Structure formats: C-alpha cells, structure tokens
Coordinates of C-alpha atoms in Angstrom, one line a residue:
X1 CA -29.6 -16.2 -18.2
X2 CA -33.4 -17.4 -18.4
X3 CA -32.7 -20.5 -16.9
X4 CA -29.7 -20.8 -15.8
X5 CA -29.3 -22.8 -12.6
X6 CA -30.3 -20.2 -9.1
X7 CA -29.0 -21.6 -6.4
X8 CA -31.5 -19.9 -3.4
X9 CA -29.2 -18.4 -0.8
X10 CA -31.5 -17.6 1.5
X11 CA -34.9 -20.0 1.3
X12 CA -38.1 -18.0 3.1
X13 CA -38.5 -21.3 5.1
X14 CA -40.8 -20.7 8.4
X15 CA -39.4 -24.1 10.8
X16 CA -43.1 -24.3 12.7
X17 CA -44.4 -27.0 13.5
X18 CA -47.5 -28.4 11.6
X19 CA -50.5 -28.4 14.0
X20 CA -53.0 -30.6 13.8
X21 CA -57.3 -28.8 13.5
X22 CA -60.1 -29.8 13.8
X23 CA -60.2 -30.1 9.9
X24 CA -56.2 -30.8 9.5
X25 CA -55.4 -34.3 11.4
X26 CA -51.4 -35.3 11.4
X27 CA -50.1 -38.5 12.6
X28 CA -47.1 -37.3 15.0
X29 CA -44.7 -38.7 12.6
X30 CA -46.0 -36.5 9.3
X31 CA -46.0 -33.6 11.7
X32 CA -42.3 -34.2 12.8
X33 CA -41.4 -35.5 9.2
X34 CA -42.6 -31.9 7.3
X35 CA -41.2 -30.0 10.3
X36 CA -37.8 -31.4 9.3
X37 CA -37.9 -31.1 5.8
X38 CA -38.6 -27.2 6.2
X39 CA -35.8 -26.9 8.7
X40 CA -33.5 -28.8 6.0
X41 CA -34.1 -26.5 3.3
X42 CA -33.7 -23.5 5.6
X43 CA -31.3 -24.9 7.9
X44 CA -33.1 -23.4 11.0
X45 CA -33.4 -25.7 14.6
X46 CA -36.0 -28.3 14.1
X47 CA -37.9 -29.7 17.6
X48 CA -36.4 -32.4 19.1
X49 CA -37.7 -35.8 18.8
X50 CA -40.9 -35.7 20.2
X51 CA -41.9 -38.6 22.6
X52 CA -44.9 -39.5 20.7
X53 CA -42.5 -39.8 17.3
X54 CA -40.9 -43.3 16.9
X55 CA -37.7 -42.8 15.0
X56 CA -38.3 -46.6 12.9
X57 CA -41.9 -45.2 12.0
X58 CA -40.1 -42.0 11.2
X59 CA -37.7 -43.2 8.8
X60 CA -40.1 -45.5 6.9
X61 CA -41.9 -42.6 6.5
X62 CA -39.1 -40.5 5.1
X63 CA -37.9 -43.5 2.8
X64 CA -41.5 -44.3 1.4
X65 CA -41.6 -40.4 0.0
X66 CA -38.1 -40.1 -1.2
X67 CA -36.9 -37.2 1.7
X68 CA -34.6 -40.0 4.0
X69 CA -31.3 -38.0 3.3
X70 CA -32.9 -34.9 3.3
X71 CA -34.6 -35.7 6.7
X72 CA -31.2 -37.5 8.5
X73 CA -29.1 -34.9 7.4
X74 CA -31.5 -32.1 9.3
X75 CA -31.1 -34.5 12.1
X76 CA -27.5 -35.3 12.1
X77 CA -26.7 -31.8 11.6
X78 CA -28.7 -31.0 14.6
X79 CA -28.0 -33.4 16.9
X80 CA -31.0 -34.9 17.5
X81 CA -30.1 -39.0 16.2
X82 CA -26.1 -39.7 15.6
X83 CA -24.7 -42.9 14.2
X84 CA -25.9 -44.9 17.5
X85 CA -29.8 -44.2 17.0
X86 CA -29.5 -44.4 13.3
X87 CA -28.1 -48.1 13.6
X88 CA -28.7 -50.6 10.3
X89 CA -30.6 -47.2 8.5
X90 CA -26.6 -45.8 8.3
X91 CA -26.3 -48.4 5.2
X92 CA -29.2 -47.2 3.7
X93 CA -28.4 -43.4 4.2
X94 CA -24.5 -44.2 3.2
X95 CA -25.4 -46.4 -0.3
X96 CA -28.0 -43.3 -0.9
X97 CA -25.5 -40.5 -0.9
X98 CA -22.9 -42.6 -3.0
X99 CA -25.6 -42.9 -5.3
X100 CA -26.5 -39.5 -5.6
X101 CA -23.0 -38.2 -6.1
X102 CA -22.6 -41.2 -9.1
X103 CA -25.6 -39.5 -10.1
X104 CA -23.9 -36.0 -10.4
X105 CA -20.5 -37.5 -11.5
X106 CA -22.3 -39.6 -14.7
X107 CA -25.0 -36.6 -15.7
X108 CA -21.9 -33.9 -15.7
X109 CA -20.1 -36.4 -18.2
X110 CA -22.9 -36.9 -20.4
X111 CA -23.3 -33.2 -20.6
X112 CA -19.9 -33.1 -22.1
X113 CA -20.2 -36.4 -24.6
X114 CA -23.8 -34.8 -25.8
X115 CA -22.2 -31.3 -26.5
X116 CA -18.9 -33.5 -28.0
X117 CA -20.9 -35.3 -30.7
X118 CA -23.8 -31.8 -31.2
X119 CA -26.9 -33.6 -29.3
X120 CA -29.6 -30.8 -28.4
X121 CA -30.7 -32.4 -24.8
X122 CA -32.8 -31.0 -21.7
X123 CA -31.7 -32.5 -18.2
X124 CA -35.4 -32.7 -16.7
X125 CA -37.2 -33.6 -13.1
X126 CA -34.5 -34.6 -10.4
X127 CA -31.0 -33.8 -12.3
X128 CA -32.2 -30.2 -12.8
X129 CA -34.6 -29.6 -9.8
X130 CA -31.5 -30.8 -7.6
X131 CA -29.2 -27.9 -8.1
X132 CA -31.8 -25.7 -6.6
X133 CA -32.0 -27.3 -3.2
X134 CA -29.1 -26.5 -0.3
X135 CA -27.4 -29.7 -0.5
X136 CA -28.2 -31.0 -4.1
X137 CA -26.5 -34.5 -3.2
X138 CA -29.8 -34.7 -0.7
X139 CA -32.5 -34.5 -3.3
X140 CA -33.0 -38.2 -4.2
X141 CA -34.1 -39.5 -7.3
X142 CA -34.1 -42.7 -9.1
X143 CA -32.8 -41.9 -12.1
X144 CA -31.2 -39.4 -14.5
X145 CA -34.3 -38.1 -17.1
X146 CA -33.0 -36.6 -20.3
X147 CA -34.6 -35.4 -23.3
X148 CA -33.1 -35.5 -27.4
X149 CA -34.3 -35.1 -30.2
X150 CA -36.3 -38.1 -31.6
X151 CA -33.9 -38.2 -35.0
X152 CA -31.1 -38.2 -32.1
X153 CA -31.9 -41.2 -30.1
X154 CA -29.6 -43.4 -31.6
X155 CA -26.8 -40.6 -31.6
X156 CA -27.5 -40.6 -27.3
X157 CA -28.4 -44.2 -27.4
X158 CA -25.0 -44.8 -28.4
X159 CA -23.3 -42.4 -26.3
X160 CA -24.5 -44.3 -23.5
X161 CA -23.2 -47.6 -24.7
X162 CA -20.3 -45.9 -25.1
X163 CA -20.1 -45.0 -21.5
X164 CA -20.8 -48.8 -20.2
X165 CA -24.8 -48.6 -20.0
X166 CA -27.1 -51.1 -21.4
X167 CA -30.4 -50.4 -22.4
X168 CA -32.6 -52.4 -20.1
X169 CA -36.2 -51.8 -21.0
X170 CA -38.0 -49.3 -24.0
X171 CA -40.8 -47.4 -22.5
X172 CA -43.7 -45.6 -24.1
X173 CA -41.7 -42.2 -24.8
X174 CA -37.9 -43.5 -23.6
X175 CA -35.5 -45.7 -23.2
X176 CA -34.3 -46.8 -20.1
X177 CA -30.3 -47.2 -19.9
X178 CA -28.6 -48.6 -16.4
X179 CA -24.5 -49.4 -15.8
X180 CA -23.4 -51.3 -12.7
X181 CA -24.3 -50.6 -9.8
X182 CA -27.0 -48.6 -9.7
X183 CA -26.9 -45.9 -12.2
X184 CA -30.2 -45.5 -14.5
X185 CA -30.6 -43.0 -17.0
X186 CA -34.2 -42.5 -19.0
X187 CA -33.7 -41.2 -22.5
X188 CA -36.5 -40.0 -23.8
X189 CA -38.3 -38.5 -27.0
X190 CA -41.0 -37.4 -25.6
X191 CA -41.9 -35.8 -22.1
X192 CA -44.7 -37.9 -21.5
X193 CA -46.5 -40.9 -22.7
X194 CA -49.4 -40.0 -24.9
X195 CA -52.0 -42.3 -23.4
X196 CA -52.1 -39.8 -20.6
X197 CA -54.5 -37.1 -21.4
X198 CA -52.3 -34.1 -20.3
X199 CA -49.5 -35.2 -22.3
X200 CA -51.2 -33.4 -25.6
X201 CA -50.2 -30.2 -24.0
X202 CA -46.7 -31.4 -23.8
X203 CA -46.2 -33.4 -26.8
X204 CA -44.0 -31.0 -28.3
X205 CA -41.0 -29.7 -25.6
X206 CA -38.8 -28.2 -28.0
X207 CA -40.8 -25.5 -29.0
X208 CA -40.5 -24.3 -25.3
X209 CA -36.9 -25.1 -25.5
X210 CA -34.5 -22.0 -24.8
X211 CA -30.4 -22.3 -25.2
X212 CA -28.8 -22.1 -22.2
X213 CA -25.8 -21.0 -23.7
X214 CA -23.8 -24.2 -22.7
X215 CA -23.5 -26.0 -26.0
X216 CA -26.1 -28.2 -27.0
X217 CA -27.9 -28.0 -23.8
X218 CA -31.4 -26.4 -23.4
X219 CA -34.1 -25.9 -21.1
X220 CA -37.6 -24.5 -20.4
X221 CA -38.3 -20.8 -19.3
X222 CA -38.9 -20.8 -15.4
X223 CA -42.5 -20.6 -16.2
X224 CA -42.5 -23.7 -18.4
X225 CA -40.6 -25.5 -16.3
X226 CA -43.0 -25.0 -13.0
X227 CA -45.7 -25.9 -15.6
X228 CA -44.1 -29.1 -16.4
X229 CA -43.3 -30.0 -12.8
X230 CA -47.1 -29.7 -11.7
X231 CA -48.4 -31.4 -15.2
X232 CA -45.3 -34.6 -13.9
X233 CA -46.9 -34.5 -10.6
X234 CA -50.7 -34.8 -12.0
X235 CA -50.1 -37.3 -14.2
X236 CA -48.6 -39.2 -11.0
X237 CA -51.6 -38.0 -8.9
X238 CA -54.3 -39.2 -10.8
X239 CA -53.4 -42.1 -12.4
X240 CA -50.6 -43.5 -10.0
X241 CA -50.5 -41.4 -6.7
X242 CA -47.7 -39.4 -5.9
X243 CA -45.6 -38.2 -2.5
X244 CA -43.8 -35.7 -0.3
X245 CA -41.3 -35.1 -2.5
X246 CA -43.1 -34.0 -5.0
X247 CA -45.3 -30.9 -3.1
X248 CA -41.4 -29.9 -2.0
X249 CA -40.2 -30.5 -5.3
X250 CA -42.6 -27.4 -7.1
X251 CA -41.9 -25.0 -3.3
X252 CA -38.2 -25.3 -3.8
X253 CA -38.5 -24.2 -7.4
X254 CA -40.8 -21.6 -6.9
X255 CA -38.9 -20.6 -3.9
X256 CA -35.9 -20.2 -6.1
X257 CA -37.6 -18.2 -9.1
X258 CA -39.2 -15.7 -7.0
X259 CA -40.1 -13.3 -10.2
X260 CA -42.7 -15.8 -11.6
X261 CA -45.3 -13.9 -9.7
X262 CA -45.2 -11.6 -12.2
X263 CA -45.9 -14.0 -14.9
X264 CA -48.9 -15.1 -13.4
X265 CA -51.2 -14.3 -17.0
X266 CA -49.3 -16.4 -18.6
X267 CA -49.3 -19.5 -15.8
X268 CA -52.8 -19.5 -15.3
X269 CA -53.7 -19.3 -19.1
X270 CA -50.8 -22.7 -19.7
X271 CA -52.2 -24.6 -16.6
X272 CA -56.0 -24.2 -17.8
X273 CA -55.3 -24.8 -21.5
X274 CA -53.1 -28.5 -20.2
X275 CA -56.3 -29.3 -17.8
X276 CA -54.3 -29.2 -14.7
X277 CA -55.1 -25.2 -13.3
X278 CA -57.3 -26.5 -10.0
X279 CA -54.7 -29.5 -9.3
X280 CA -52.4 -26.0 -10.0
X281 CA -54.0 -24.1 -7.1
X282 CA -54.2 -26.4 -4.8
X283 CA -50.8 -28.3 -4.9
X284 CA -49.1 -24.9 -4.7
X285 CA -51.1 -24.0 -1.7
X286 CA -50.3 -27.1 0.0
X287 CA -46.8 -26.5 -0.6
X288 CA -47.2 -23.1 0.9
X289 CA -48.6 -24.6 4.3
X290 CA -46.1 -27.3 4.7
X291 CA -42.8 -25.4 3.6
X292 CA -43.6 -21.8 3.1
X293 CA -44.8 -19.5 6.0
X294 CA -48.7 -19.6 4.6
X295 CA -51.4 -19.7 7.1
X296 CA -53.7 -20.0 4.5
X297 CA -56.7 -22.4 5.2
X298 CA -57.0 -25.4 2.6
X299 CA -59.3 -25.8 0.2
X300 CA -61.3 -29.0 0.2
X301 CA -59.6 -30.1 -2.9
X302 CA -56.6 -29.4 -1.2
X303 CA -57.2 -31.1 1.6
X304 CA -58.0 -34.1 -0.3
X305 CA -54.7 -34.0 -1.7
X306 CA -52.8 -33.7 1.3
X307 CA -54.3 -36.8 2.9
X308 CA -54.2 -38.6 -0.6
X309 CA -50.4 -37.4 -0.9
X310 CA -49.6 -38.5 3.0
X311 CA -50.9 -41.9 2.4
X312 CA -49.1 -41.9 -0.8
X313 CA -45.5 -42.5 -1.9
X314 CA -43.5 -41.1 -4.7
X315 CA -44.2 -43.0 -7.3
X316 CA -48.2 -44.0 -6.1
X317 CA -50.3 -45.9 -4.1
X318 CA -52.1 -48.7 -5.7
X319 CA -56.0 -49.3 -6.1
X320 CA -56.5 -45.4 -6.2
X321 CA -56.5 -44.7 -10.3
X322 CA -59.7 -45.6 -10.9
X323 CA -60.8 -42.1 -8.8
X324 CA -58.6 -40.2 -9.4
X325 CA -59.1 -40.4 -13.4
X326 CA -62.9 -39.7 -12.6
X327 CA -61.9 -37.0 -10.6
X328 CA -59.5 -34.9 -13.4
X329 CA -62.1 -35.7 -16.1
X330 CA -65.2 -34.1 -13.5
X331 CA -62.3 -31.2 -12.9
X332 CA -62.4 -30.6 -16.9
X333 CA -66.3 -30.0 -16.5
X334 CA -67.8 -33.7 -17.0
X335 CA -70.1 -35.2 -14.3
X336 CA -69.8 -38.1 -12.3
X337 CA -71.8 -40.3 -14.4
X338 CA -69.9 -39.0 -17.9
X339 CA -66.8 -39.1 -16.2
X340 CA -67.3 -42.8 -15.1
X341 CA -68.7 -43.5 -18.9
X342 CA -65.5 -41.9 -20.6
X343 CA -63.3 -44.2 -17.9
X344 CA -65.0 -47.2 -18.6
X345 CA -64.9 -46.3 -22.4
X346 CA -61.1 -46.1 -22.3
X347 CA -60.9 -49.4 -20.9
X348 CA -63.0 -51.0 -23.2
X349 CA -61.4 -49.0 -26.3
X350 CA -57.9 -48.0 -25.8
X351 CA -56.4 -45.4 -27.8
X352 CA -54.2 -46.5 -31.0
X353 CA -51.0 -45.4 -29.1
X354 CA -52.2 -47.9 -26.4
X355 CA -53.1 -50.8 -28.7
X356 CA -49.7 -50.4 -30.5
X357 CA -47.9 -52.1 -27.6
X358 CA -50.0 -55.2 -27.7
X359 CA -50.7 -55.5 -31.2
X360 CA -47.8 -54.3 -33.0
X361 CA -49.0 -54.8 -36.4
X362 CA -51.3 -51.3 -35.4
X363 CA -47.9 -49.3 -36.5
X364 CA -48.2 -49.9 -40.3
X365 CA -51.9 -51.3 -40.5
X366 CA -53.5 -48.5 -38.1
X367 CA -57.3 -49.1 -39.8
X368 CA -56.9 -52.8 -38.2
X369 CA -57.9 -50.9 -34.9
X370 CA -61.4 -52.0 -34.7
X371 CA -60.5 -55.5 -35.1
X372 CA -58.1 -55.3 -32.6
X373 CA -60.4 -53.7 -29.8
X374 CA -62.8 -56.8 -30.6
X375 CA -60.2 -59.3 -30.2
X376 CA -58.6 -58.1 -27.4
X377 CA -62.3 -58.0 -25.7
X378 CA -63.1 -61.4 -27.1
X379 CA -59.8 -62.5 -25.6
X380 CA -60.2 -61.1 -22.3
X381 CA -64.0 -62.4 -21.7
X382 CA -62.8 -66.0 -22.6
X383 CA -59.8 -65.7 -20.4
X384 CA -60.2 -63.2 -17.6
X385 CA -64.3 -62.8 -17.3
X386 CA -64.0 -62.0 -13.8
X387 CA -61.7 -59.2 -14.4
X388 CA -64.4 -57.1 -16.0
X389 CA -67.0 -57.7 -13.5
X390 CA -64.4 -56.6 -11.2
X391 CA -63.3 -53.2 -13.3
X392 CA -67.1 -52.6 -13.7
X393 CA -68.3 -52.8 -10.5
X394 CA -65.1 -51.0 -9.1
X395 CA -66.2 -48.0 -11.2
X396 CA -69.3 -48.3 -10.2
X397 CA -69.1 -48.2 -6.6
X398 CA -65.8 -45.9 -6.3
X399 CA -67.7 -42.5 -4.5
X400 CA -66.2 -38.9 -5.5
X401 CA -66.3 -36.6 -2.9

C-alpha cells in the first residue's frame, strides 16, 4: 500500500558521538542530547553521563525541543539515570506518557466516528509521523492535526462535540477542539495558513490525497508527505523558529521510506517549485550528521541552521522572524535590499487574507481593502508611533550572513 504506515525494523542509526570542530561548536549538553536521541531510535548503548553534562541542564534541553521522553527512555532503558536522579522530572515524564497514549486512544476513535458518518480525513504531522518511530508513545506532540474537507467541517466539528470536545479557538485554516484534561485536536481546512508564502504550493492537499484503503481515510504519497514535512518545518523556521524534533522528525521518515531515493526528479522539481529546495538540502543534511551515519561536512547554510535550530525550540524562538523572512525571499533570488523592501511592504500592506481577521467586513466588501490598509496605518501612527520606528529600524539594521 503507498502509504500505509512502515514501521522501520531496523533504523541505520550510527550512536557516535557529535564532536565538536573547529567550524562545528556543541555545548556538552547538545552533544550528549543528539547522542541520545540516535541511540533511542536505534536502541544501541549511548555514553554514559559525561561529567561535563549536568542532568537539570540536560533535561531542559530535551523538554524545550520536544525529545524529553524520547531522551529518558534511552536513559532509563540504559541505566544511566533511574527514578532517584530523575526526582520531580518523574511527574513531568509520567503526565507526558499518559498524554500521549490519550493521544493514540482519542485519534484511533475518531478514525472510526469519521469513517461511521463518510468524512474523507488525513491524520497529518505528529499522529502519522509517530507510528514510524520505535516507541510511537515517545514522539511527543501537542496536539492531534487532522485534515476534512472544507464542506465537511461541520460534519467533523460535530463529531467532536459529540465526543466531549469544545471548540476553543478558530485559527486561520482550523479549528482548535480540546476535552478535559489535556487532549487538543486541530481540525483543519486547509494545510497551512495562506499568509505564509509557501502555503500556495499547498493550498490544495486533496489533490495529493491517495486512499489508504481504510474507509474514509487518506494520505499523501511518501514523496508528498516528506515534501510537506520540510515545507511545516520552513514555515516554522523562517517565520517562528523551529527545534530538534523537527530535523528528527523528516530522518525518521526518510529512514522509514528508504525507496524515495529513487524519486529524487520528482522531489527536487516539488521542493523548487514550493520555494523551499535549499532549506530542502540542507535540513536533510543536517539530519544526516546528527542521526544518520553521514560524515558529510555542512554547508554554511546548513550550519546556520543547526545553530539557529539548537538555540531554537519547537515551536520558535522569538525576535528572529524579521531574518529569517529576508533570508527565504533572498533564497527565491531577491537581494538584500529587495528582500528587506518586500518585508517592509508586507507590513505596511498586508495581504486581503490578513486584513480579513481585523476588519471583517473585507469578506463581503473585498474592494474596501485600500481603505482598510490606510486606516489601520492611520490608527497605528496615532496609537503606537514608536512601534514603527522600531519595525523600521529593526529591518534596517538586522545583517544577513
């Protein structure tokens, strides 16, 4: 079956550990951190704790990008911490793990109330990427992603009532559902919100979509899928930042699909057409240093990344957008000085999409646009003049590399 869920039997996982060069420099916990997260997904002897590693530093570390079950289990299961070192951070791992099989529990029984009632849906991100890894219950996530048909959203909305979620908050492309205690489900129409430049290339999933062969369910082709996985983790990159999990995220699933090498035409003709081939290249490299057995050396893009990713998180690190959007429009051929102009542009005009959320009267009156950007900047010089002296000069004086 095309995409049928692989579960990897036998991961090509080297467990060395990262060194730091002259031109690569790890702090001793993001050495001992990666060297875990390999030897979890291979299940091979990691080091033991080195004296230079401190195990609170350590497990901040491993919280901050998402891994903290991933990394306590390969640490646990080799002796190296037991319940006695781990102390207060046994709460955190044990509410984590109860989570995750809640997770696994709800997303199995929507499965069935979609197929009951003839919803096409696509599990994406986390509830799918999770089978793939040894222990699935390890791969954290924060919540369950699903994609319907937009002329089915109140169909799933409603399932989900059903089911004892409320719908907490409406997002740009889905709804966000959550039931007591801590279970969160995103329903969306869309993949990703259109005020993100790459989301053009995925505004339309379905055409991608391929039956399964399990009801109503469908998913992308392997190749579609890695595709969407890397465009996720751009859109995070450059306009929020993004973490660990996410480099091991696209090696597991590459790891798992080991025939789309010979797809490669097609990959690199997809990644250049969405804007996102060079982030491509050097994401997947990066992944190939810190999980795969790759001795590769790093491009400077990619080792721009890796230091940008490290002092990440998951889901970003503030105060970093404004480069990192000059730096994807310079990747797409603009130069510093048109990149900075389009930025500045955007924030001065945003696009209709944009607008609609503070002016709603866009959605049936879209020709009220220009009056809208006017007011809003008429509003925002009475109110918050410092703001755009700030914006302005931040642009100004952020330096690309």
């Amino acid at each position: 079956m095309i995409c049928g869920i692989m579960m990897p039997t036998n991961l090509k996982v080297s467990c060395h550990r990262l060194e730091s060069t002259d031109v690569i420099q790890y702090k001793p916990e993001t050495a001992y951190l990666l060297e875990l997260l390999r030897c979890g997904l291979s299940q091979q002897q990691p080091s033991p704790l080195p004296e230079n590693v401190k195990l609170e530093r350590l497990l901040q570390l491993a919280k901050r990008h998402d891994v903290f079950l991933l990394t306590v289990q390969a640490m646990y299961d080799n002796g190296i911490i037991g319940d006695a070192e781990i102390g207060d951070w046994g709460t955190y791992r044990a509410q984590n793990l109860v989570k995750s099989f809640n997770q696994m529990e709800t997303l199995e029984l929507l499965r069935h109330a979609l197929n009951s009632e003839k919803v096409d849906f696509m599990v994406l991100k986390g509830g799918h990427i999770r089978a793939l890894y040894p222990h699935p219950e390890l791969r954290e996530m924060a919540d369950l992603d699903i994609l319907v048909r937009p002329e089915s959203m109140d169909t799933a909305g409603n399932i989900l009532a059903a089911n004892g979620f409320v719908l907490r908050e409406k997002g740009e492309n889905h709804f966000e559902y959550f039931k007591v205690p801590y279970t969160s489900v995103e329903l969306h129409w869309e993949l990703m919100s259109r005020d993100h430049a790459i989301s053009r290339y995925f505004s339309d999933a379905w055409k991608r979509a391929v039956a399964t062969g399990r009801g109503t369910e469908y998913c992308f082709s392997p190749e579609d899928e890695l595709i969407f996985l890397i465009g996720h983790a751009a859109k995070h990159y450059f306009y929020y930042g993004t973490g660990i999990r996410s480099v091991l995220d696209i090696y597991v699933f590459q790891n798992a699909h080991p025939n789309l090498s010979t797809h490669k035409s097609y990959l690199q003709r997809e990644l250049k057409k969405a804007g996102i081939a060079k982030f491509a290249n050097n994401i997947t490299d990066l992944a190939n240093v810190w999980f795969g057995n790759s001795e590769a050396e790093l491009s400077a893009g990619a080792l721009e990344m890796m230091e940008f990713i490290v002092n990440s998180s998951t889901y970003g690190l503030g105060g970093t957008h404004v480069k990192m959007a000059v730096k994807q429009m310079m990747e797409q051929g603009l130069s510093e000085r048109q990149s900075k102009c389009k930025y500045l542009f955007s924030i001065v005009f945003p696009n209709h999409y944009t607008m609609q959320k503070m002016y709603p009267a866009l959605k049936s009156a879209p020709f009220l646009l220009p009056f809208c950007w006017v007011a809003r900047g008429l509003r925002t010089l009475l109110r918050r003049p410092k703001a755009i002296v700030r914006e302005f000069t931040k642009v100004k004086d952020t330096k690309i590399l």
